C-alpha atoms as one frame of an Amber mdcrd trajectory, in Angstrom:
protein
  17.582  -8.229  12.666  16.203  -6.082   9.601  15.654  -7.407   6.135  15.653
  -4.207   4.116  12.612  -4.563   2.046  12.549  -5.775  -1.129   9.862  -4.187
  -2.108   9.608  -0.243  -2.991   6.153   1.486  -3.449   5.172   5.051  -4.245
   2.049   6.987  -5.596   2.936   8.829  -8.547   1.021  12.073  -6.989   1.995
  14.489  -4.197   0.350  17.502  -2.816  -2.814  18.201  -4.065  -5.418  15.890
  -6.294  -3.521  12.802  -5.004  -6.663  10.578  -6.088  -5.356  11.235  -9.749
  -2.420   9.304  -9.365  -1.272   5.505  -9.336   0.670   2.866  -8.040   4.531
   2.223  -8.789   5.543  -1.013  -7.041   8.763  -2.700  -7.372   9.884  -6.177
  -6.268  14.142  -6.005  -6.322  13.937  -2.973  -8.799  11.645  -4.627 -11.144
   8.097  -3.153 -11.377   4.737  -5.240 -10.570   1.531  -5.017 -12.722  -1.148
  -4.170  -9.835  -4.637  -5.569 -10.698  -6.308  -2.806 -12.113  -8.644  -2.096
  -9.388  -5.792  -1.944  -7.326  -3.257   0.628  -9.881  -5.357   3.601  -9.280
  -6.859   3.784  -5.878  -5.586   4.228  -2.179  -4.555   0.690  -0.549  -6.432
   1.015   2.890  -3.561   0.776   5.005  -3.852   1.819   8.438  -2.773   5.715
   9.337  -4.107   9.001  10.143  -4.928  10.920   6.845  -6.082  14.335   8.251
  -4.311  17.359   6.503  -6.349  19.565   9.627  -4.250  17.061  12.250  -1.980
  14.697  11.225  -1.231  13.768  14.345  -4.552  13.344  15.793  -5.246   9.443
  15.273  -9.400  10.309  16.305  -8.572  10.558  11.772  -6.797   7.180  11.848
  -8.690   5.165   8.840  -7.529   1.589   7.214  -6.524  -1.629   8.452  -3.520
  -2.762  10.522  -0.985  -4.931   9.432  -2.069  -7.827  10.141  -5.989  -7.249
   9.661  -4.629  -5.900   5.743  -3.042  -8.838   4.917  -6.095 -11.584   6.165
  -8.403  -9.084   3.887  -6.195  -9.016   1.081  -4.507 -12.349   0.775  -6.255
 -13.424  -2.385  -5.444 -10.617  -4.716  -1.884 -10.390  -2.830  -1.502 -14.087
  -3.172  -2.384 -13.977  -7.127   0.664 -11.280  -7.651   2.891 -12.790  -5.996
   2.532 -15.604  -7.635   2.515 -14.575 -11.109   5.198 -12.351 -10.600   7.276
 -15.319  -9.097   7.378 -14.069  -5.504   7.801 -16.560  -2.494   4.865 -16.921
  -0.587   5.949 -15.864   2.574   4.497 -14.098   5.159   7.160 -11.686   5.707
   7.571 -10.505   2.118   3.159  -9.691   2.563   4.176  -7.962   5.630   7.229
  -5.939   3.887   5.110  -5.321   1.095   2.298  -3.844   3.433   4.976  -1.636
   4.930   6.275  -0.364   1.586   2.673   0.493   0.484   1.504   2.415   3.930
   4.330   4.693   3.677   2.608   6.110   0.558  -1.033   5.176   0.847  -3.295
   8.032   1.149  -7.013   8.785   1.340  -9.269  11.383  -0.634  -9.373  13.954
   1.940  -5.395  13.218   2.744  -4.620  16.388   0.105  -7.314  18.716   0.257
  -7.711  19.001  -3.546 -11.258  18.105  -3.226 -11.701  21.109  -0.538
């Protein structure tokens, strides 16, 4: 069984110059203050960021699920808690999810090239 995730993330740029953007992340439709050295920088979620070939995962980069969570826990842990979130592990595993969908890294665009 699926819990549909509570939490909803996006970056607030697409195409190119994506490292110009930020974080949007809602908990149940209500919108999380990131710490700022989180708000404006890719997440280091585990995918393959090659414009060339997205499909090629010799261009995978970032951490896995459960490797992101051990590394972030203590930032992760802090928002959560200060934003009243339950400290459980599968609301830091649905809020890994939301964030991979959208993460992104600085040759993901080609606005640099």
């Amino acid at each position: 069984m699926t819990d549909s995730n509570p939490f909803q993330a996006s970056w607030s740029r697409s195409g190119n110059l994506l490292c110009h953007g930020h974080w949007t992340i809602l908990w149940q439709g209500q919108p999380l203050t990131l710490p700022e050295s989180r708000r404006e920088k890719e997440m280091g979620t585990w995918g393959i960021y090659s414009i060339i070939d997205p499909e090629d995962e010799t261009f995978a980069q970032g951490l896995e699920e459960d490797e992101w969570i051990i590394a972030n826990v203590e930032w992760l842990t802090d928002l959560f808690y200060d934003q009243g979130i339950p400290l459980e592990s599968r609301l830091y595993r649905q809020f890994y999810q939301a964030v991979n969908r959208h993460d992104w890294r600085c040759t993901s665009c080609a606005g640099c090239m």
